Amino acid sequence: MRSPFIAGNWKMFKTVHETIVFVKELRSLVKDVKDVEIVVAPPFTAIHAAAEAARHTTIGVAAQDVYWEREGAFTGEVSAAMIKEAGAEYVIVGHSERRRLFGETDAIVSRKTQAAIAAGLAPIVCVGETLEQRERDETLAVLDRQIKEGLDGVSADRVADLVLAYEPVWAIGTGRNATAAQAGEAHAHIRKRLRQWFGADAADRCHVIYGGSVKPDNIREIIAEPEVDGALVGGASLDVKSFTDIVTRSRPATI
């Protein structure tokens, strides 16, 4: 059984001080939660502070992006080794905002994913269609391409340990979210492709989570879908009580 996996992507919010306050309160609120994997993804500047505040807890820390080179003349970029040293265990790769605003391609996602794995980080690889692609009935074809090209060269045992986040682009930051049935269909398709391309063991172990306007009032319905293993939470993760509600409502006994 895959335990529920709930990650909060803070995007470009929270200073170091705000991060420490948040994580200290979160650790108190979820101290008795042992059956949900909890991750927060602060900005680069606050990764070390978050990791220190979460020390000796079950709360994990993720970076929001990574560059594929280990070092070099790449002004403004941050390597996987640097992220790992700062205290992160995970890294988000290929978020739709990175694809849409910064031109990231599936080939770039592949390079970043492999760099993260090589450094000992667990990638949270994002996939998902735009509204135009959904309206043209291209959702499953888009997912096939993003998975096949984004995970190109990644071995089955590595796929088993990463997280795939299905994020329909039209549901991110819009207040809209996919229905539970839409999320369930996409997740079932992703799991089928993982089984087909990487084998049953990898498919059964890999977490496939949903992202897109996840809130306390819709998480139970979404995570009740058989192939939905958790959520990548955006705006609702910025408030510690809201994020805690999502975590607690994801617990197996509450679904």
CSV table of N, CA and C in Angstrom, one decimal, residues 6 13 16 18 27 50 53 68 86 138 143 157 168 177 216 254:
chain,number,residue,atom,x,y,z
A,6,ILE,N,1.4,14.2,0.6
A,6,ILE,CA,0.9,15.5,0.5
A,6,ILE,C,2.0,16.5,0.5
A,13,PHE,N,6.7,32.5,-2.3
A,13,PHE,CA,6.1,33.1,-1.1
A,13,PHE,C,7.0,32.6,0.1
A,16,VAL,N,12.6,33.5,5.0
A,16,VAL,CA,13.2,32.5,6.0
A,16,VAL,C,12.5,32.5,7.3
A,18,GLU,N,9.4,33.5,8.0
A,18,GLU,CA,8.0,33.0,7.8
A,18,GLU,C,8.1,31.5,7.7
A,27,ARG,N,4.8,21.2,12.6
A,27,ARG,CA,5.3,20.0,13.2
A,27,ARG,C,4.5,19.7,14.5
A,50,ALA,N,14.0,25.5,6.5
A,50,ALA,CA,12.9,24.6,6.6
A,50,ALA,C,13.4,23.2,7.1
A,53,ALA,N,14.2,23.4,10.8
A,53,ALA,CA,12.9,23.4,11.6
A,53,ALA,C,12.2,22.1,11.6
A,68,TRP,N,20.4,21.0,-14.2
A,68,TRP,CA,20.9,19.7,-14.5
A,68,TRP,C,22.4,19.6,-14.4
A,86,ALA,N,21.7,21.6,1.2
A,86,ALA,CA,20.9,22.5,2.0
A,86,ALA,C,19.8,21.8,2.9
A,138,GLU,N,-7.0,15.7,-26.2
A,138,GLU,CA,-5.7,15.2,-26.3
A,138,GLU,C,-5.0,14.9,-24.9
A,143,LEU,N,-0.2,13.3,-21.8
A,143,LEU,CA,0.4,12.6,-20.7
A,143,LEU,C,1.3,11.5,-21.1
A,157,ASP,N,13.6,0.9,-11.3
A,157,ASP,CA,13.7,1.0,-9.9
A,157,ASP,C,13.8,2.4,-9.4
A,168,PRO,N,-3.6,19.2,-14.2
A,168,PRO,CA,-4.2,19.9,-15.3
A,168,PRO,C,-3.9,21.4,-15.3
A,177,ASN,N,-11.0,23.0,-10.4
A,177,ASN,CA,-10.3,21.8,-10.3
A,177,ASN,C,-11.0,20.7,-11.1
A,216,PRO,N,-9.0,22.0,1.5
A,216,PRO,CA,-9.5,21.1,2.5
A,216,PRO,C,-10.9,20.5,2.1
A,254,THR,N,-9.7,8.3,7.2
A,254,THR,CA,-10.7,9.3,7.1
A,254,THR,C,-11.3,9.3,5.7
